[in-house]
PDB file of C-alpha atoms and ligand atoms in Angstrom:
ATOM      1  CA  MET A   1     152.321  91.513  82.618  1.00 52.00           C
ATOM      2  CA  SER A   2     151.869  88.769  85.189  1.00 60.00           C
ATOM      3  CA  ASP A   3     151.670  85.217  83.952  1.00 74.00           C
ATOM      4  CA  ASP A   4     149.211  84.269  86.663  1.00 83.00           C
ATOM      5  CA  PRO A   5     145.720  84.149  85.064  1.00 83.00           C
ATOM      6  CA  ARG A   6     144.040  84.997  88.391  1.00 81.00           C
ATOM      7  CA  SER A   7     145.804  88.310  88.630  1.00 84.00           C
ATOM      8  CA  ARG A   8     144.513  89.076  85.136  1.00 86.00           C
ATOM      9  CA  ASN A   9     140.917  88.344  86.122  1.00 89.00           C
ATOM     10  CA  LEU A  10     140.729  85.207  83.980  1.00 92.00           C
ATOM     11  CA  THR A  11     138.726  82.119  84.851  1.00 90.00           C
ATOM     12  CA  TRP A  12     138.970  78.735  83.156  1.00 87.00           C
ATOM     13  CA  HIS A  13     135.630  77.468  81.828  1.00 89.00           C
ATOM     14  CA  ALA A  14     135.388  73.719  81.478  1.00 88.00           C
ATOM     15  CA  GLY A  15     133.052  72.457  78.770  1.00 90.00           C
ATOM     16  CA  ARG A  16     130.301  69.875  79.248  1.00 94.00           C
ATOM     17  CA  VAL A  17     131.570  67.525  76.554  1.00 95.00           C
ATOM     18  CA  THR A  18     134.107  65.170  78.075  1.00 92.00           C
ATOM     19  CA  ARG A  19     137.211  63.797  76.435  1.00 90.00           C
ATOM     20  CA  GLU A  20     135.697  60.324  76.716  1.00 91.00           C
ATOM     21  CA  ALA A  21     132.580  61.460  74.862  1.00 94.00           C
ATOM     22  CA  ARG A  22     134.674  62.878  72.041  1.00 94.00           C
ATOM     23  CA  ALA A  23     136.814  59.723  71.889  1.00 92.00           C
ATOM     24  CA  GLN A  24     133.697  57.593  71.723  1.00 92.00           C
ATOM     25  CA  ARG A  25     132.288  59.718  68.933  1.00 93.00           C
ATOM     26  CA  LEU A  26     135.538  59.589  66.917  1.00 92.00           C
ATOM     27  CA  GLY A  27     136.567  56.031  67.770  1.00 89.00           C
ATOM     28  CA  HIS A  28     140.032  57.021  68.998  1.00 91.00           C
ATOM     29  CA  GLN A  29     141.828  59.160  71.552  1.00 91.00           C
ATOM     30  CA  GLY A  30     143.566  62.381  70.685  1.00 95.00           C
ATOM     31  CA  ALA A  31     147.342  62.260  70.265  1.00 97.00           C
ATOM     32  CA  VAL A  32     150.239  64.285  68.940  1.00 98.00           C
ATOM     33  CA  LEU A  33     152.709  62.928  66.407  1.00 98.00           C
ATOM     34  CA  TRP A  34     155.589  65.335  66.659  1.00 98.00           C
ATOM     35  CA  LEU A  35     157.856  65.123  63.596  1.00 98.00           C
ATOM     36  CA  THR A  36     161.252  66.770  63.972  1.00 98.00           C
ATOM     37  CA  GLY A  37     164.189  66.973  61.588  1.00 98.00           C
ATOM     38  CA  LEU A  38     166.166  69.225  59.275  1.00 98.00           C
ATOM     39  CA  SER A  39     164.650  71.309  56.501  1.00 98.00           C
ATOM     40  CA  GLY A  40     164.265  68.992  53.524  1.00 97.00           C
ATOM     41  CA  SER A  41     164.282  65.877  55.713  1.00 98.00           C
ATOM     42  CA  GLY A  42     160.800  64.898  54.519  1.00 97.00           C
ATOM     43  CA  LYS A  43     158.662  65.977  57.481  1.00 98.00           C
ATOM     44  CA  SER A  44     155.984  67.699  55.404  1.00 97.00           C
ATOM     45  CA  THR A  45     155.747  64.862  52.891  1.00 98.00           C
ATOM     46  CA  LEU A  46     155.557  62.258  55.660  1.00 98.00           C
ATOM     47  CA  SER A  47     153.001  64.294  57.619  1.00 98.00           C
ATOM     48  CA  ARG A  48     150.674  64.572  54.603  1.00 98.00           C
ATOM     49  CA  ALA A  49     150.951  60.872  53.840  1.00 98.00           C
ATOM     50  CA  LEU A  50     150.261  60.070  57.498  1.00 98.00           C
ATOM     51  CA  GLU A  51     147.264  62.374  57.577  1.00 98.00           C
ATOM     52  CA  GLU A  52     145.853  60.614  54.535  1.00 98.00           C
ATOM     53  CA  ALA A  53     146.594  57.129  55.863  1.00 98.00           C
ATOM     54  CA  LEU A  54     145.052  57.924  59.244  1.00 97.00           C
ATOM     55  CA  LEU A  55     141.935  59.330  57.628  1.00 96.00           C
ATOM     56  CA  ALA A  56     141.669  56.232  55.444  1.00 96.00           C
ATOM     57  CA  ARG A  57     141.619  54.202  58.672  1.00 94.00           C
ATOM     58  CA  GLY A  58     138.825  56.279  60.062  1.00 94.00           C
ATOM     59  CA  ALA A  59     140.971  58.441  62.361  1.00 95.00           C
ATOM     60  CA  LEU A  60     140.573  62.196  62.331  1.00 96.00           C
ATOM     61  CA  ALA A  61     144.059  63.619  61.749  1.00 98.00           C
ATOM     62  CA  TYR A  62     145.230  67.142  61.033  1.00 98.00           C
ATOM     63  CA  VAL A  63     148.652  68.477  60.032  1.00 98.00           C
ATOM     64  CA  LEU A  64     150.292  71.582  61.474  1.00 98.00           C
ATOM     65  CA  ASP A  65     153.152  72.497  59.153  1.00 96.00           C
ATOM     66  CA  GLY A  66     156.004  74.962  59.775  1.00 91.00           C
ATOM     67  CA  ASP A  67     155.934  76.708  56.428  1.00 91.00           C
ATOM     68  CA  ASN A  68     152.128  76.953  56.533  1.00 94.00           C
ATOM     69  CA  LEU A  69     151.813  78.282  60.075  1.00 96.00           C
ATOM     70  CA  ARG A  70     154.462  80.868  59.326  1.00 96.00           C
ATOM     71  CA  HIS A  71     152.088  82.261  56.680  1.00 96.00           C
ATOM     72  CA  GLY A  72     149.484  83.066  59.340  1.00 97.00           C
ATOM     73  CA  LEU A  73     149.508  82.433  63.077  1.00 97.00           C
ATOM     74  CA  ASN A  74     153.306  82.681  63.248  1.00 97.00           C
ATOM     75  CA  ARG A  75     153.902  85.234  60.517  1.00 97.00           C
ATOM     76  CA  ASP A  76     155.503  87.605  63.017  1.00 98.00           C
ATOM     77  CA  LEU A  77     158.287  85.133  63.843  1.00 98.00           C
ATOM     78  CA  GLY A  78     161.708  84.732  62.243  1.00 97.00           C
ATOM     79  CA  PHE A  79     164.480  82.201  62.804  1.00 98.00           C
ATOM     80  CA  SER A  80     166.363  83.540  65.816  1.00 98.00           C
ATOM     81  CA  GLU A  81     166.555  81.146  68.749  1.00 98.00           C
ATOM     82  CA  ALA A  82     163.925  83.132  70.637  1.00 98.00           C
ATOM     83  CA  ASP A  83     161.536  83.192  67.663  1.00 98.00           C
ATOM     84  CA  ARG A  84     161.898  79.471  67.049  1.00 98.00           C
ATOM     85  CA  THR A  85     161.177  78.847  70.728  1.00 98.00           C
ATOM     86  CA  GLU A  86     158.048  80.998  70.517  1.00 98.00           C
ATOM     87  CA  ASN A  87     157.066  79.238  67.271  1.00 98.00           C
ATOM     88  CA  ILE A  88     157.238  75.846  68.973  1.00 98.00           C
ATOM     89  CA  ARG A  89     155.486  77.131  72.108  1.00 98.00           C
ATOM     90  CA  ARG A  90     152.522  78.262  69.994  1.00 98.00           C
ATOM     91  CA  VAL A  91     152.504  75.018  68.031  1.00 98.00           C
ATOM     92  CA  GLY A  92     152.414  73.113  71.313  1.00 98.00           C
ATOM     93  CA  GLU A  93     149.440  75.145  72.470  1.00 98.00           C
ATOM     94  CA  VAL A  94     147.559  74.667  69.191  1.00 98.00           C
ATOM     95  CA  ALA A  95     148.341  70.948  69.239  1.00 98.00           C
ATOM     96  CA  ARG A  96     146.971  70.809  72.762  1.00 97.00           C
ATOM     97  CA  LEU A  97     143.703  72.341  71.589  1.00 96.00           C
ATOM     98  CA  MET A  98     143.505  69.833  68.744  1.00 97.00           C
ATOM     99  CA  VAL A  99     144.133  66.946  71.091  1.00 96.00           C
ATOM    100  CA  ASP A 100     141.476  68.329  73.402  1.00 95.00           C
ATOM    101  CA  ALA A 101     139.109  68.284  70.417  1.00 95.00           C
ATOM    102  CA  GLY A 102     139.986  64.601  69.998  1.00 95.00           C
ATOM    103  CA  LEU A 103     142.157  64.818  66.886  1.00 97.00           C
ATOM    104  CA  ILE A 104     145.411  63.117  66.023  1.00 97.00           C
ATOM    105  CA  CYS A 105     147.567  66.161  65.420  1.00 98.00           C
ATOM    106  CA  VAL A 106     150.633  65.668  63.219  1.00 98.00           C
ATOM    107  CA  THR A 107     153.170  68.473  63.573  1.00 98.00           C
ATOM    108  CA  ALA A 108     155.908  69.066  61.005  1.00 98.00           C
ATOM    109  CA  PHE A 109     158.405  71.614  62.344  1.00 98.00           C
ATOM    110  CA  ILE A 110     162.186  71.544  62.429  1.00 98.00           C
ATOM    111  CA  SER A 111     161.831  72.194  66.184  1.00 98.00           C
ATOM    112  CA  PRO A 112     165.635  72.189  66.549  1.00 98.00           C
ATOM    113  CA  TYR A 113     165.890  72.711  70.311  1.00 98.00           C
ATOM    114  CA  ARG A 114     165.540  69.845  72.765  1.00 98.00           C
ATOM    115  CA  ALA A 115     164.220  72.125  75.477  1.00 98.00           C
ATOM    116  CA  ASP A 116     161.398  73.376  73.227  1.00 98.00           C
ATOM    117  CA  ARG A 117     160.387  69.845  72.266  1.00 98.00           C
ATOM    118  CA  ALA A 118     160.534  68.825  75.916  1.00 98.00           C
ATOM    119  CA  GLN A 119     158.218  71.686  76.776  1.00 98.00           C
ATOM    120  CA  ALA A 120     155.719  70.628  74.118  1.00 98.00           C
ATOM    121  CA  ARG A 121     155.938  67.075  75.410  1.00 98.00           C
ATOM    122  CA  ALA A 122     155.276  68.251  78.959  1.00 97.00           C
ATOM    123  CA  LEU A 123     152.311  70.364  77.841  1.00 97.00           C
ATOM    124  CA  ILE A 124     150.663  67.601  75.802  1.00 97.00           C
ATOM    125  CA  GLY A 125     151.957  64.557  77.615  1.00 90.00           C
ATOM    126  CA  SER A 126     149.996  65.131  80.792  1.00 89.00           C
ATOM    127  CA  GLU A 127     146.777  64.872  78.769  1.00 87.00           C
ATOM    128  CA  ALA A 128     147.430  62.645  75.763  1.00 94.00           C
ATOM    129  CA  PRO A 129     150.103  60.547  74.063  1.00 96.00           C
ATOM    130  CA  PHE A 130     153.000  62.566  72.674  1.00 97.00           C
ATOM    131  CA  PHE A 131     154.778  60.554  70.026  1.00 97.00           C
ATOM    132  CA  GLU A 132     158.068  62.019  68.836  1.00 98.00           C
ATOM    133  CA  VAL A 133     159.235  60.929  65.399  1.00 98.00           C
ATOM    134  CA  TYR A 134     162.784  61.842  64.409  1.00 98.00           C
ATOM    135  CA  VAL A 135     162.922  62.185  60.636  1.00 98.00           C
ATOM    136  CA  LYS A 136     166.599  61.384  60.530  1.00 98.00           C
ATOM    137  CA  THR A 137     167.800  62.422  57.107  1.00 98.00           C
ATOM    138  CA  PRO A 138     171.510  63.314  56.902  1.00 98.00           C
ATOM    139  CA  LEU A 139     172.348  66.943  56.195  1.00 98.00           C
ATOM    140  CA  GLU A 140     174.085  65.975  52.928  1.00 98.00           C
ATOM    141  CA  VAL A 141     170.901  64.324  51.653  1.00 98.00           C
ATOM    142  CA  CYS A 142     168.726  67.292  52.664  1.00 98.00           C
ATOM    143  CA  GLU A 143     171.158  69.636  50.990  1.00 98.00           C
ATOM    144  CA  GLN A 144     171.203  67.525  47.854  1.00 98.00           C
ATOM    145  CA  ARG A 145     167.388  67.457  47.754  1.00 98.00           C
ATOM    146  CA  ASP A 146     167.149  71.185  48.469  1.00 98.00           C
ATOM    147  CA  PRO A 147     163.547  71.404  47.214  1.00 95.00           C
ATOM    148  CA  LYS A 148     163.235  75.110  48.048  1.00 95.00           C
ATOM    149  CA  GLN A 149     166.814  76.019  47.083  1.00 98.00           C
ATOM    150  CA  LEU A 150     167.319  77.288  50.626  1.00 98.00           C
ATOM    151  CA  TYR A 151     170.556  75.427  51.324  1.00 98.00           C
ATOM    152  CA  ARG A 152     171.983  76.944  48.175  1.00 98.00           C
ATOM    153  CA  LYS A 153     170.950  80.427  49.324  1.00 98.00           C
ATOM    154  CA  ALA A 154     172.266  79.801  52.835  1.00 98.00           C
ATOM    155  CA  ARG A 155     175.629  78.623  51.456  1.00 98.00           C
ATOM    156  CA  ALA A 156     175.728  81.782  49.353  1.00 98.00           C
ATOM    157  CA  GLY A 157     175.196  83.865  52.498  1.00 97.00           C
ATOM    158  CA  GLU A 158     171.718  85.025  51.452  1.00 98.00           C
ATOM    159  CA  ILE A 159     170.016  83.322  54.427  1.00 97.00           C
ATOM    160  CA  LYS A 160     171.469  83.555  57.937  1.00 96.00           C
ATOM    161  CA  ASN A 161     170.872  81.169  60.864  1.00 97.00           C
ATOM    162  CA  PHE A 162     170.023  78.267  58.618  1.00 98.00           C
ATOM    163  CA  THR A 163     169.460  75.041  60.561  1.00 98.00           C
ATOM    164  CA  GLY A 164     172.258  72.536  60.076  1.00 98.00           C
ATOM    165  CA  LEU A 165     174.620  75.163  58.639  1.00 98.00           C
ATOM    166  CA  ASP A 166     174.974  78.179  60.931  1.00 97.00           C
ATOM    167  CA  ALA A 167     172.151  77.342  63.352  1.00 98.00           C
ATOM    168  CA  PRO A 168     171.998  74.200  65.504  1.00 98.00           C
ATOM    169  CA  TYR A 169     169.834  71.112  65.249  1.00 98.00           C
ATOM    170  CA  GLU A 170     169.779  69.162  68.496  1.00 98.00           C
ATOM    171  CA  GLU A 171     169.021  65.536  67.693  1.00 98.00           C
ATOM    172  CA  PRO A 172     166.344  63.802  69.787  1.00 98.00           C
ATOM    173  CA  GLU A 173     167.926  61.612  72.444  1.00 97.00           C
ATOM    174  CA  ASN A 174     164.949  59.398  73.090  1.00 96.00           C
ATOM    175  CA  PRO A 175     162.352  59.675  70.323  1.00 98.00           C
ATOM    176  CA  GLU A 176     159.491  57.178  70.184  1.00 97.00           C
ATOM    177  CA  LEU A 177     160.492  56.409  66.595  1.00 98.00           C
ATOM    178  CA  VAL A 178     163.255  57.152  64.083  1.00 98.00           C
ATOM    179  CA  VAL A 179     162.295  57.263  60.412  1.00 98.00           C
ATOM    180  CA  GLU A 180     164.861  57.313  57.614  1.00 97.00           C
ATOM    181  CA  THR A 181     163.194  58.653  54.499  1.00 95.00           C
ATOM    182  CA  HIS A 182     166.389  58.389  52.467  1.00 96.00           C
ATOM    183  CA  LEU A 183     166.577  54.624  53.035  1.00 97.00           C
ATOM    184  CA  HIS A 184     162.932  53.587  52.639  1.00 97.00           C
ATOM    185  CA  PRO A 185     160.059  54.505  50.341  1.00 98.00           C
ATOM    186  CA  LEU A 186     157.383  56.804  51.746  1.00 98.00           C
ATOM    187  CA  GLU A 187     154.818  53.989  52.104  1.00 98.00           C
ATOM    188  CA  THR A 188     157.257  52.018  54.267  1.00 98.00           C
ATOM    189  CA  CYS A 189     157.853  55.032  56.524  1.00 98.00           C
ATOM    190  CA  VAL A 190     154.093  55.563  56.886  1.00 98.00           C
ATOM    191  CA  ALA A 191     153.603  51.887  57.711  1.00 98.00           C
ATOM    192  CA  GLN A 192     156.362  52.111  60.344  1.00 97.00           C
ATOM    193  CA  VAL A 193     154.634  54.994  62.091  1.00 97.00           C
ATOM    194  CA  LEU A 194     151.205  53.357  61.952  1.00 97.00           C
ATOM    195  CA  ALA A 195     152.607  50.095  63.331  1.00 96.00           C
ATOM    196  CA  ALA A 196     154.282  51.977  66.186  1.00 95.00           C
ATOM    197  CA  LEU A 197     151.014  53.773  66.952  1.00 94.00           C
ATOM    198  CA  GLU A 198     149.207  50.434  67.024  1.00 94.00           C
ATOM    199  CA  ALA A 199     151.865  48.938  69.290  1.00 94.00           C
ATOM    200  CA  ARG A 200     151.238  51.746  71.777  1.00 91.00           C
ATOM    201  CA  GLY A 201     147.484  51.459  71.552  1.00 88.00           C
ATOM    202  CA  ILE A 202     147.072  54.925  70.029  1.00 88.00           C
ATOM    203  CA  LEU A 203     145.576  53.370  66.930  1.00 89.00           C
ATOM    204  CA  ARG A 204     143.511  50.218  66.967  1.00 84.00           C
ATOM    205  CA  ALA A 205     145.146  47.328  65.155  1.00 77.00           C
ATOM    206  CA  GLY A 206     143.222  45.915  62.262  1.00 63.00           C
ATOM    207  CA  SER A 207     141.219  49.066  61.519  1.00 51.00           C
ATOM    208  CA  PRO A 208     140.401  49.318  57.837  1.00 46.00           C
ATOM    209  CA  SER A 209     143.360  50.537  55.794  1.00 40.00           C
TER     210      SER A 209
HETATM  211  S1  ADX B   1     161.540  75.988  63.370  1.00 93.68           S
HETATM  212  O1  ADX B   1     163.013  75.930  63.471  1.00 93.68           O
HETATM  213  O2  ADX B   1     161.014  77.214  63.990  1.00 93.68           O
HETATM  214  O3  ADX B   1     160.907  74.768  63.914  1.00 93.68           O
HETATM  215  P1  ADX B   1     159.869  75.772  61.038  1.00 93.68           P
HETATM  216  O4  ADX B   1     159.675  74.303  60.914  1.00 93.68           O
HETATM  217  O5  ADX B   1     158.761  76.578  61.638  1.00 93.68           O
HETATM  218  O6  ADX B   1     161.269  76.051  61.814  1.00 93.68           O
HETATM  219  O7  ADX B   1     160.163  76.394  59.604  1.00 93.68           O
HETATM  220  C1  ADX B   1     161.175  75.842  58.820  1.00 93.68           C
HETATM  221  C2  ADX B   1     161.014  76.203  57.354  1.00 93.68           C
HETATM  222  O8  ADX B   1     161.262  77.593  57.180  1.00 93.68           O
HETATM  223  C3  ADX B   1     162.038  75.499  56.506  1.00 93.68           C
HETATM  224  O9  ADX B   1     161.549  74.281  55.985  1.00 93.68           O
HETATM  225  C4  ADX B   1     162.332  76.484  55.415  1.00 93.68           C
HETATM  226  O10 ADX B   1     161.412  76.312  54.361  1.00 93.68           O
HETATM  227  C5  ADX B   1     162.066  77.832  56.031  1.00 93.68           C
HETATM  228  N1  ADX B   1     163.252  78.583  56.495  1.00 93.68           N
HETATM  229  C6  ADX B   1     163.495  79.871  56.173  1.00 93.68           C
HETATM  230  N2  ADX B   1     164.604  80.323  56.804  1.00 93.68           N
HETATM  231  C7  ADX B   1     165.089  79.294  57.537  1.00 93.68           C
HETATM  232  C8  ADX B   1     166.214  79.146  58.409  1.00 93.68           C
HETATM  233  N3  ADX B   1     167.045  80.152  58.662  1.00 93.68           N
HETATM  234  N4  ADX B   1     166.419  77.938  59.005  1.00 93.68           N
HETATM  235  C9  ADX B   1     165.581  76.928  58.761  1.00 93.68           C
HETATM  236  N5  ADX B   1     164.492  77.001  57.957  1.00 93.68           N
HETATM  237  C10 ADX B   1     164.239  78.180  57.345  1.00 93.68           C
END
């Protein structure tokens, strides 16, 4: 099938509500906070705390989480390189819709491949801020935490292609922020992200917290 929408008789319909109108209604622009890191690095925990903190400041935030999306939208995908790429492509597209709706979309996916993250950045970045947060927790710490006992299973050979063991994780080279959940309490990590968002004008400084 051709990728060109015109050859598939598709026409883009622009809505009448502008991005500016949505931003005015919500009091902030849309943005994507893209969390990336190993399984067990703390992405989900950080994303939920951020969602809560952003809401408390009057910003409309919504989390897209790897484990959750794989229950529904991405239930047909596994953990091969091609499936992970498709996973991240879909997440990028959903995040783009959320940003278009004016939300601050927080994504929590391993997203191990640089090229896939770059593609999401290109898709979002032309329209709204794309803020990459590297949740940089060492493999040993993730493996020690092992909240879902997946590292144990992977070491026992029960799970193949496990990120960090027999599948790659390509570290971000130029993330907007690095967060180290093993060195700082959760509240400190949340405050770091919020401060960085303020510094870039994504969040207004001094909003109620
Ligand atoms: S991604 O690589 O495609 O970005 P995603 O974030 O959606 O991954 O899902 C990762 C979650 O799937 C992990 O936190 C873990 O719970 C589960 N999982 C199951 N199998 C694997 C695997 N082989 N590698 C990594 N995570 C896995």
